[in-house]
PDB file of C-alpha atoms in Angstrom:
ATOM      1  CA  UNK A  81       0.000   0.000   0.000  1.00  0.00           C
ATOM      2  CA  UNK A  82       3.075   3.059   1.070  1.00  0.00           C
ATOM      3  CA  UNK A  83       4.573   1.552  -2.471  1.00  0.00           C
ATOM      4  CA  UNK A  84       1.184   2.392  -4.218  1.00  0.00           C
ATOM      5  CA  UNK A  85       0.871   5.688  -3.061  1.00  0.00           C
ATOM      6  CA  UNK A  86       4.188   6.726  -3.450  1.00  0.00           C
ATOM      7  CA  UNK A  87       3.713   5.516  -7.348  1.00  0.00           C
ATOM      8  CA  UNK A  88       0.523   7.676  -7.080  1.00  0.00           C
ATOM      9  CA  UNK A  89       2.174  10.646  -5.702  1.00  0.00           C
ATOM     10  CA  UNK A  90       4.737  10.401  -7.949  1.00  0.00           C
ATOM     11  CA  UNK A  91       2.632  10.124 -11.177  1.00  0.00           C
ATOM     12  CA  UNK A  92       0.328  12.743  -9.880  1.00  0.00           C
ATOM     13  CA  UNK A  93       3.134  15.000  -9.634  1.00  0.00           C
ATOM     14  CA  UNK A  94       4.931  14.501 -12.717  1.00  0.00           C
ATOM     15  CA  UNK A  95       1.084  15.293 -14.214  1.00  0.00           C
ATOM     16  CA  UNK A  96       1.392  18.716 -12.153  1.00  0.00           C
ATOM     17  CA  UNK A  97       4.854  19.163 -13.742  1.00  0.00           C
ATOM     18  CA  UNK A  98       3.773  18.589 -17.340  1.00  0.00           C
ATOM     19  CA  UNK A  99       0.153  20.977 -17.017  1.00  0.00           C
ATOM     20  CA  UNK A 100       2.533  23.564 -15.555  1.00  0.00           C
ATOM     21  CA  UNK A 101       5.380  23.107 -18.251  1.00  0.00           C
ATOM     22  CA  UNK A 102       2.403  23.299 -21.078  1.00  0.00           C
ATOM     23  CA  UNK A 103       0.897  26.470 -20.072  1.00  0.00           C
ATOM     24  CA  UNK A 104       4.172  27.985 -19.848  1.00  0.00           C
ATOM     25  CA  UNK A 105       4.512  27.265 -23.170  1.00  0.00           C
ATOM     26  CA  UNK A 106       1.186  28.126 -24.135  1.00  0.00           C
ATOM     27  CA  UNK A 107       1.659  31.681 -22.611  1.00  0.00           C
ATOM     28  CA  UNK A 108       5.164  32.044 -24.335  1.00  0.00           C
ATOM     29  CA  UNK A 109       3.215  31.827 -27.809  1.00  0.00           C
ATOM     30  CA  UNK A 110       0.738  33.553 -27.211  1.00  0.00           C
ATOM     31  CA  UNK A 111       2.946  36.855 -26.267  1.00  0.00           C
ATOM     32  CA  UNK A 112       5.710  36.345 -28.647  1.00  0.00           C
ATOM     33  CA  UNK A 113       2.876  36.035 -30.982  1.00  0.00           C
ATOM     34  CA  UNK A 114       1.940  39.956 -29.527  1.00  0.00           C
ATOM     35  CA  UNK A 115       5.962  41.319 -30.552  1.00  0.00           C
ATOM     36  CA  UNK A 116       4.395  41.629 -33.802  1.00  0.00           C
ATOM     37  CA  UNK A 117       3.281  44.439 -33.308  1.00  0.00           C
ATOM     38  CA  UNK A 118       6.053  46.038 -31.738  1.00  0.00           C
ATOM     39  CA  UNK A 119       8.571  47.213 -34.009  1.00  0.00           C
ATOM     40  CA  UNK A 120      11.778  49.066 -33.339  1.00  0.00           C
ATOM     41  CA  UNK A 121      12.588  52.611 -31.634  1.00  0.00           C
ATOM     42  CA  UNK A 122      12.193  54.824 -33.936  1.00  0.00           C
ATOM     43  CA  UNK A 123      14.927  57.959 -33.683  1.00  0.00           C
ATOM     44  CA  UNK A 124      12.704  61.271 -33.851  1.00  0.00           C
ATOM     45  CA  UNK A 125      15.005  63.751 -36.426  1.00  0.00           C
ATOM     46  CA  UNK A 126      16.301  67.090 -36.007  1.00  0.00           C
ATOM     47  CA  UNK A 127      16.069  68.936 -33.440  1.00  0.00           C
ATOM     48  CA  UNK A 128      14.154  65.922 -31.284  1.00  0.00           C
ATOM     49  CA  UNK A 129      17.597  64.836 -30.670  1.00  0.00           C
ATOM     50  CA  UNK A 130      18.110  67.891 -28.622  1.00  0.00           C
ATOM     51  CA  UNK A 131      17.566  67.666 -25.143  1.00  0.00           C
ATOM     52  CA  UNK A 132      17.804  64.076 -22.194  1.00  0.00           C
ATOM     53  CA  UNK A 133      13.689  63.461 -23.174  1.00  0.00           C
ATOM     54  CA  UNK A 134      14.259  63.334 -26.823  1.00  0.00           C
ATOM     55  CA  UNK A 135      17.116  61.224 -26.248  1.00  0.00           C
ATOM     56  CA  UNK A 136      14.995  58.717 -24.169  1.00  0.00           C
ATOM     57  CA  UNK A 137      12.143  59.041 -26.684  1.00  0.00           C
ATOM     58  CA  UNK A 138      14.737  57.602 -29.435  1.00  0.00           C
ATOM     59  CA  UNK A 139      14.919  54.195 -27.056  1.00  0.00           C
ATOM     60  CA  UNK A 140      10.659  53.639 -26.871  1.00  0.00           C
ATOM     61  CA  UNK A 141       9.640  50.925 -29.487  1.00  0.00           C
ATOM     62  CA  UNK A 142       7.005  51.666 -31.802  1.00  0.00           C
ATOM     63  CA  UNK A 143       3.479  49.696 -30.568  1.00  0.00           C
ATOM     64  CA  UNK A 144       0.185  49.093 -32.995  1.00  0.00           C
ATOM     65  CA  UNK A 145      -1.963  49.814 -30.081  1.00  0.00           C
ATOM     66  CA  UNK A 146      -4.577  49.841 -33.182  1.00  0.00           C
ATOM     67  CA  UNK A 147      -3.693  46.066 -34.102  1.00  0.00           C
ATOM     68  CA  UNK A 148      -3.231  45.220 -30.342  1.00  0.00           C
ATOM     69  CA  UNK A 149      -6.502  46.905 -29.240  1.00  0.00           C
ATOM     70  CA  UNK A 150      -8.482  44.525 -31.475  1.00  0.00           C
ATOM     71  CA  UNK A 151      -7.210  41.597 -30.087  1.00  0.00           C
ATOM     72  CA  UNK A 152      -7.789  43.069 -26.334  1.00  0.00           C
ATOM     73  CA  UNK A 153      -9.704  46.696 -26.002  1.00  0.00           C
ATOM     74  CA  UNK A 154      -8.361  46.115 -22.051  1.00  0.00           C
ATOM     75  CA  UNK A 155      -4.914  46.735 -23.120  1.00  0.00           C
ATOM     76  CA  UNK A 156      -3.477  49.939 -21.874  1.00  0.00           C
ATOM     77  CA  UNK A 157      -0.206  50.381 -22.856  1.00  0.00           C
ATOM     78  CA  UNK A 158       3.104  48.132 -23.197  1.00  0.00           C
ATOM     79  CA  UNK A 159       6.196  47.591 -20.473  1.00  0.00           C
ATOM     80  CA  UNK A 160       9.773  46.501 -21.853  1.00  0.00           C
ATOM     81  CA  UNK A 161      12.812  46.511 -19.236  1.00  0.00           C
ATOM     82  CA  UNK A 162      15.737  45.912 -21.921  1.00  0.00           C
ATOM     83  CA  UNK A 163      17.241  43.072 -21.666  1.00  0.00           C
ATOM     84  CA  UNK A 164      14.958  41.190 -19.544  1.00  0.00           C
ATOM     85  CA  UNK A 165      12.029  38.691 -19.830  1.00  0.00           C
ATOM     86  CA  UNK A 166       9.848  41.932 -19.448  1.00  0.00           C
ATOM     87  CA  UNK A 167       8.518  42.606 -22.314  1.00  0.00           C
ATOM     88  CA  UNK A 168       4.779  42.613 -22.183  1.00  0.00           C
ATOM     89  CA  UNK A 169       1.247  44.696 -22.906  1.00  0.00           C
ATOM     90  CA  UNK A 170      -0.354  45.703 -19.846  1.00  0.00           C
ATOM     91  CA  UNK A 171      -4.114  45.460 -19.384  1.00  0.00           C
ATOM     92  CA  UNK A 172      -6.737  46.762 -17.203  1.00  0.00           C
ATOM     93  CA  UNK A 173      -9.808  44.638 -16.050  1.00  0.00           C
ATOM     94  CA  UNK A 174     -13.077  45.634 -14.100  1.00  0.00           C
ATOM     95  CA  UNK A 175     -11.515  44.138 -10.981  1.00  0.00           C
ATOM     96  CA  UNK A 176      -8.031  42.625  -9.803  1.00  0.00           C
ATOM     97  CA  UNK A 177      -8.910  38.962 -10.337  1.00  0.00           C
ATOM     98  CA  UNK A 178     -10.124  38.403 -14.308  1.00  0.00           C
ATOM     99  CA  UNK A 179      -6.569  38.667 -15.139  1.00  0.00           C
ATOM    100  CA  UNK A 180      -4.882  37.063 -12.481  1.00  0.00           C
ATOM    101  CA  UNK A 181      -5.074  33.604 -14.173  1.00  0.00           C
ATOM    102  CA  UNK A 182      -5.758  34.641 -17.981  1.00  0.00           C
ATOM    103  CA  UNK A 183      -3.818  35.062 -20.758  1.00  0.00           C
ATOM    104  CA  UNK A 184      -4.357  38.207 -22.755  1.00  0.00           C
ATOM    105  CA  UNK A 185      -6.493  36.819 -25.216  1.00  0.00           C
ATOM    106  CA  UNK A 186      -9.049  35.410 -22.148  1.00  0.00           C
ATOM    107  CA  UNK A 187      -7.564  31.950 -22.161  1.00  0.00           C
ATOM    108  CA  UNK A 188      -7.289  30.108 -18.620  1.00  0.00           C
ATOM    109  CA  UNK A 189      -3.185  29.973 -17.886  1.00  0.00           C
ATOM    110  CA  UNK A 190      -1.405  30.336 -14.309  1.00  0.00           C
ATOM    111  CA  UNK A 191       0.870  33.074 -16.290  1.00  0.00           C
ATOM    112  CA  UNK A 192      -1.857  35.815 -16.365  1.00  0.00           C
ATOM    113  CA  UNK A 193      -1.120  39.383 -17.812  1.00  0.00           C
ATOM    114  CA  UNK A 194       0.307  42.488 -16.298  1.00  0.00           C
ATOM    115  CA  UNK A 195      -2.336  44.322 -15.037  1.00  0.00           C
ATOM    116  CA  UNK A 196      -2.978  47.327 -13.428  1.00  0.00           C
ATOM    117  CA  UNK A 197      -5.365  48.174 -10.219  1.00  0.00           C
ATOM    118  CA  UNK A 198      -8.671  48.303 -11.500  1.00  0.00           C
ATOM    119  CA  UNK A 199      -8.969  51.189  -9.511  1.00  0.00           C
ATOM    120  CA  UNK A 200      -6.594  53.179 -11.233  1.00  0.00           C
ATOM    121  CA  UNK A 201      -6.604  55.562 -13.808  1.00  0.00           C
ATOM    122  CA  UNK A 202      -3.448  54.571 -15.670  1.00  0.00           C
ATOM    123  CA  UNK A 203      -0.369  56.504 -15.947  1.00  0.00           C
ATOM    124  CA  UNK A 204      -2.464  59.595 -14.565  1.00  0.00           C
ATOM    125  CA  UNK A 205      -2.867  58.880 -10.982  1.00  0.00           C
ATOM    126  CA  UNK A 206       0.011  59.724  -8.567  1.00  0.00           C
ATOM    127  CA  UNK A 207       0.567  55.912  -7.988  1.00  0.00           C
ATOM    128  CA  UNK A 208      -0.219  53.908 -10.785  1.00  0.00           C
ATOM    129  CA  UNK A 209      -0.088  49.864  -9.875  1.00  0.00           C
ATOM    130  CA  UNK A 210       1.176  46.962 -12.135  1.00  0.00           C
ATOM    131  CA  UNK A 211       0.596  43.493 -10.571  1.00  0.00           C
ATOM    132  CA  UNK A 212       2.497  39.991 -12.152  1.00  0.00           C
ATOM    133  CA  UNK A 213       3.424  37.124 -11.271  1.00  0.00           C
ATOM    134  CA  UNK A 214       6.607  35.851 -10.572  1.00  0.00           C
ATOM    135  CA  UNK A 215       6.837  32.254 -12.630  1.00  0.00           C
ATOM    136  CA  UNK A 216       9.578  29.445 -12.355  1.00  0.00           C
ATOM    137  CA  UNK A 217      10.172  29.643 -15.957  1.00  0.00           C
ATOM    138  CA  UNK A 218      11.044  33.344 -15.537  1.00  0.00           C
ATOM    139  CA  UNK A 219       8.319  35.179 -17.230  1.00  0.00           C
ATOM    140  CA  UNK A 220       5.992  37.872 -16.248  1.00  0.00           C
ATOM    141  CA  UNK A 221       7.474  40.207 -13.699  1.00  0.00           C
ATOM    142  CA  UNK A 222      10.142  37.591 -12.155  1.00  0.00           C
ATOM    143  CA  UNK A 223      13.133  39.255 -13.041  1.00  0.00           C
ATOM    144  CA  UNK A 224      11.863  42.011 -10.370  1.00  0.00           C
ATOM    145  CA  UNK A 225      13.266  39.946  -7.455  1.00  0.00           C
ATOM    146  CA  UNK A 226      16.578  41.211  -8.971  1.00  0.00           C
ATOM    147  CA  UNK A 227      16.436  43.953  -7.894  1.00  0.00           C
ATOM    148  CA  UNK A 228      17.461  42.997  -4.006  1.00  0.00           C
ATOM    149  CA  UNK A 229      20.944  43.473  -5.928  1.00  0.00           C
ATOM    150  CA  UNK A 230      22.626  46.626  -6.816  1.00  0.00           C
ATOM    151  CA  UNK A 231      24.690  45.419  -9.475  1.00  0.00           C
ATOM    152  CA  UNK A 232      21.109  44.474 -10.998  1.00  0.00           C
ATOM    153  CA  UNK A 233      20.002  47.770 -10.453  1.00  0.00           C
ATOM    154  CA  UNK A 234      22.915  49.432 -12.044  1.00  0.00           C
ATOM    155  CA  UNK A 235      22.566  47.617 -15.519  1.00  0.00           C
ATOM    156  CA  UNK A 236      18.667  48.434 -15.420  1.00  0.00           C
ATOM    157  CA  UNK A 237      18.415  51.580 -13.731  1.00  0.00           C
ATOM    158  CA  UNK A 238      15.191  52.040 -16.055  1.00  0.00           C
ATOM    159  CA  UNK A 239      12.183  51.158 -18.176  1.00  0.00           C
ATOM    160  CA  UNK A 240      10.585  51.791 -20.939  1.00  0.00           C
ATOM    161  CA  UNK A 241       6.872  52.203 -20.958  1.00  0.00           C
ATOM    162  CA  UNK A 242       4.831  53.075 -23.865  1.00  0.00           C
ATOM    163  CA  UNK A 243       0.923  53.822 -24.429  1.00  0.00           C
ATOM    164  CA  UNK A 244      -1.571  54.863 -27.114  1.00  0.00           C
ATOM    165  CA  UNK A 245      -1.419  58.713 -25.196  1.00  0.00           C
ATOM    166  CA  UNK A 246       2.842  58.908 -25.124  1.00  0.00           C
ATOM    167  CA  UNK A 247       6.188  57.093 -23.779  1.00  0.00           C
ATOM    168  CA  UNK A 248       7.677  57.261 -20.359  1.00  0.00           C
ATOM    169  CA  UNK A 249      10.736  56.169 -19.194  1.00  0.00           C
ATOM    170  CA  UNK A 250      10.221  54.889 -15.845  1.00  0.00           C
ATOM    171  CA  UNK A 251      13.018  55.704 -13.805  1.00  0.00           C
ATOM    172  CA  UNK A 252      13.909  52.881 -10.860  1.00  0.00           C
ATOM    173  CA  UNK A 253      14.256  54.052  -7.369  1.00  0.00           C
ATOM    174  CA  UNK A 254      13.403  51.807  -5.283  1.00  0.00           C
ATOM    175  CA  UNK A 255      13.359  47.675  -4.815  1.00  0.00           C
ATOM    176  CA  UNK A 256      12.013  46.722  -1.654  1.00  0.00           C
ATOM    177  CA  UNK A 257       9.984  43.030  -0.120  1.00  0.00           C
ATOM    178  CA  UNK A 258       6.495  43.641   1.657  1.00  0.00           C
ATOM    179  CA  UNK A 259       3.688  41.646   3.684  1.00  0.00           C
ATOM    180  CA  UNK A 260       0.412  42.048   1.900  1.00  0.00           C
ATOM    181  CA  UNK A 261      -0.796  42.921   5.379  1.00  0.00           C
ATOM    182  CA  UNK A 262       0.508  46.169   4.960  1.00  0.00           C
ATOM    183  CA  UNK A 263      -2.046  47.179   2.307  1.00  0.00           C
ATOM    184  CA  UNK A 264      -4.356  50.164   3.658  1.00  0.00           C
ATOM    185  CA  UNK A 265      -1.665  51.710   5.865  1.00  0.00           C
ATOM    186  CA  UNK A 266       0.000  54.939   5.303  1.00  0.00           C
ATOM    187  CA  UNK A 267       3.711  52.995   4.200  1.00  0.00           C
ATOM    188  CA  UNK A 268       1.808  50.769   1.542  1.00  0.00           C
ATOM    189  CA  UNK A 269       3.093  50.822  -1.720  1.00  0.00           C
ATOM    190  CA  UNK A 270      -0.238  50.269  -3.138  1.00  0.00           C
ATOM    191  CA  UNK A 271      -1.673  53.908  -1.940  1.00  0.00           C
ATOM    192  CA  UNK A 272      -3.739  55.013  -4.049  1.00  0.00           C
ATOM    193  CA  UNK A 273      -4.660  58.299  -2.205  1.00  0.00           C
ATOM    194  CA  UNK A 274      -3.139  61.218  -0.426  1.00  0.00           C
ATOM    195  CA  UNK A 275      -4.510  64.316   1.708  1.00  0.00           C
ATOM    196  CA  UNK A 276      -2.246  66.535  -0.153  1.00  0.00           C
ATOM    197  CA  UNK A 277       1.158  67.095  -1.749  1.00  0.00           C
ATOM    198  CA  UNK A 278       2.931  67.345   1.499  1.00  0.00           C
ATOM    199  CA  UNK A 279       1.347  63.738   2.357  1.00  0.00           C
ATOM    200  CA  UNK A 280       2.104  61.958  -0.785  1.00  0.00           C
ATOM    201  CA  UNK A 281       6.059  63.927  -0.957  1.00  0.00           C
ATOM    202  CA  UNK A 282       6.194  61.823   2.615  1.00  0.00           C
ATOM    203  CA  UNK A 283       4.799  58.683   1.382  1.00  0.00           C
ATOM    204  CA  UNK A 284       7.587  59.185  -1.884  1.00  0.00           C
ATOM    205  CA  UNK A 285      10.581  59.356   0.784  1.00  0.00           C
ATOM    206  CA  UNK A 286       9.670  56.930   3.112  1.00  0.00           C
ATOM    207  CA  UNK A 287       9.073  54.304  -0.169  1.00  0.00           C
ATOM    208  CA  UNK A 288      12.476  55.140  -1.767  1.00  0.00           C
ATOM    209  CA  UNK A 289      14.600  55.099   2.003  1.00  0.00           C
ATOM    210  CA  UNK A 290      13.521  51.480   1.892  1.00  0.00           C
ATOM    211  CA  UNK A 291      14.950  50.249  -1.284  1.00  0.00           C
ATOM    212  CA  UNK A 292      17.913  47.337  -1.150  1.00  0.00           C
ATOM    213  CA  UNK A 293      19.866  49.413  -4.013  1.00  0.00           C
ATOM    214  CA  UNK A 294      21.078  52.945  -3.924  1.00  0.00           C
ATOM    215  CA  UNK A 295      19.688  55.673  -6.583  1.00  0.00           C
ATOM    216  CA  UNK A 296      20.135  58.963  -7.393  1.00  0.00           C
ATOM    217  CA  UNK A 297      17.294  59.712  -8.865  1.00  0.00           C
ATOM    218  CA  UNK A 298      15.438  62.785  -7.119  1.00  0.00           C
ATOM    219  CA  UNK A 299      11.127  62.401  -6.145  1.00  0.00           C
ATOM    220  CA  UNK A 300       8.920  66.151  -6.320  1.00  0.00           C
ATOM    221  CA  UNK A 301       5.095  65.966  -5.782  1.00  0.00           C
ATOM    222  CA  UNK A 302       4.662  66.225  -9.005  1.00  0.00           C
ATOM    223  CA  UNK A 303       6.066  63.392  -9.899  1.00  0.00           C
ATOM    224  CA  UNK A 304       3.891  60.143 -10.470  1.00  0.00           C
ATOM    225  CA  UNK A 305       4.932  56.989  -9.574  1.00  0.00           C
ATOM    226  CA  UNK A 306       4.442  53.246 -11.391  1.00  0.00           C
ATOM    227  CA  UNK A 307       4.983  50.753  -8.707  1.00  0.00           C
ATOM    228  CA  UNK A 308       5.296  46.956 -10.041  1.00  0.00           C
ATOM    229  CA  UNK A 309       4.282  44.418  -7.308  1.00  0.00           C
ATOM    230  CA  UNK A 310       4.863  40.587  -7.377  1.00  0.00           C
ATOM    231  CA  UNK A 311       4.928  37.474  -5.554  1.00  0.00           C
ATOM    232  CA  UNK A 312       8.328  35.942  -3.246  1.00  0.00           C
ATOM    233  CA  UNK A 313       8.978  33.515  -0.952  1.00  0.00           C
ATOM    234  CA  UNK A 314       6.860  31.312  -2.031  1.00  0.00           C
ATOM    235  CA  UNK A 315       3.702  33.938  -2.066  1.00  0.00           C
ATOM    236  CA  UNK A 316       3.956  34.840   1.365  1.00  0.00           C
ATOM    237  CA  UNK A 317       5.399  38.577   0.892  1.00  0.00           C
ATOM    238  CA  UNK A 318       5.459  40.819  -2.393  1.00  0.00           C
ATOM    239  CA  UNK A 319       8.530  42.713  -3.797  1.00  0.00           C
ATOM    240  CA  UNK A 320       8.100  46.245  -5.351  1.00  0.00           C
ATOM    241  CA  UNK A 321       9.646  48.040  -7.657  1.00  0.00           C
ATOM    242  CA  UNK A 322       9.050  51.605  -7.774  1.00  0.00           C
ATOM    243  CA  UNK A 323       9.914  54.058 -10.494  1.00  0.00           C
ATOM    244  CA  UNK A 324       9.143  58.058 -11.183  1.00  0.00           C
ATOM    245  CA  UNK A 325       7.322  57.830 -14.799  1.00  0.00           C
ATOM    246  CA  UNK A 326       8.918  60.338 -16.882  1.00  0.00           C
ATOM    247  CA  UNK A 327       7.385  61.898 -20.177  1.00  0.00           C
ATOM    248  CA  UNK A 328       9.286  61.764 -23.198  1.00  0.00           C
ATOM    249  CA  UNK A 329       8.926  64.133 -25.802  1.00  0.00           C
TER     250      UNK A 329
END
């Protein structure tokens, strides 16, 4: 009988192994099947060269949103860290659990999308959120966790962020691991609300003094922040990255 059900758990693991393996894959094609409509950065001429926003502008790719907003009308704009796994659309559902465990076309896969707090209005809030998972296979927003090292910080001090309304470069400064129980408290990353400037120019310091890397990249009130949250130690805490979105021209 132990021999039986170690056969059992065996089998009924190696089952788990193979589902999990095949919708990997299955996300995999369906996104690379999305870079099709993302074509290369497209240097602006002239005098757009002029000037450290231009200069970032020449590094955004160029994004059908019309092609991509056919195949999802949810999608509001597209993330890319260079030279990362993160390369991905980001969409927007009616709450924060449609696209927790669907791909971007609606199919059923542990991979999800990036998605942003349905309570957000993207990219014009003060705090705009992007949840992910992190996967074994390294997808989504796993590559985040490397951020507990400055070295990784240093060769991606930034991101690229595009949308049908303009580009951003998203400018890392801060990298930090956080109980979920802290939602709704005054240090939560995912604040989405602030008495005033003074208030949220308080919340900006006391997120950036906690990062594990060192930045020198400077936080106003006027700034607005994207924060990326995702899953570590085994889905017991989260780990955010935070970054000052930046217009380009």
């Amino acid at each position: 009988m132990a021999l039986f059900l170690c056969v059992a758990l065996l089998a009924s693991s190696a089952y788990m192994l193979v589902q999990e393996a095949g919708q990997y894959t299955e996300s995999a094609g369906v996104y690379s099947k999305l870079t099709e409509y993302v074509g290369e950065a497209e240097p602006q001429a002239g005098e757009m060269h002029e000037g450290e926003a231009a200069l970032a502008a020449s590094r955004l790719p160029s994004i059908d949103f019309d092609a991509l907003l056919e195949v999802n009308p949810d999608i509001r704009g597209w993330l890319l860290c260079e030279d990362t796994a993160i390369n991905y659309p980001v969409v927007q559902g009616e709450d924060n659990s449609f696209y927790l465990k669907r791909l971007i076309d609606g199919t059923q896969n542990k991979a999800g999308c990036l998605f942003i707090d349905y309570e957000n209005i993207p990219f014009t809030d003060r705090n705009t959120i992007v949840y992910g998972h992190n996967l074994l296979d390294g997808s989504m927003l796993s590559e985040l966790t490397q951020y507990q090292e400055q070295a990784y910080y240093d060769a991606h001090p930034d991101m690229l962020l595009v949308t049908p309304d303009g580009g951003y470069i998203v400018e890392v400064f801060a990298g930090f691991v956080v109980s979920p129980t802290e939602a709704g408290s005054d240090t939560s990353p995912w604040q989405l609300q602030w008495e005033d400037d003074a208030a949220f120019s308080v919340w900006q310091k006391a997120t950036a003094e906690r990062s594990l890397f060192q930045t020198d990249v400077t936080l106003e009130a006027g700034d607005q922040v994207l924060t990326l949250s995702t899953c570590i130690n085994n889905g017991v805490d989260r780990f955010i990255v935070m970054g000052k979105l930046t217009p380009t021209t």
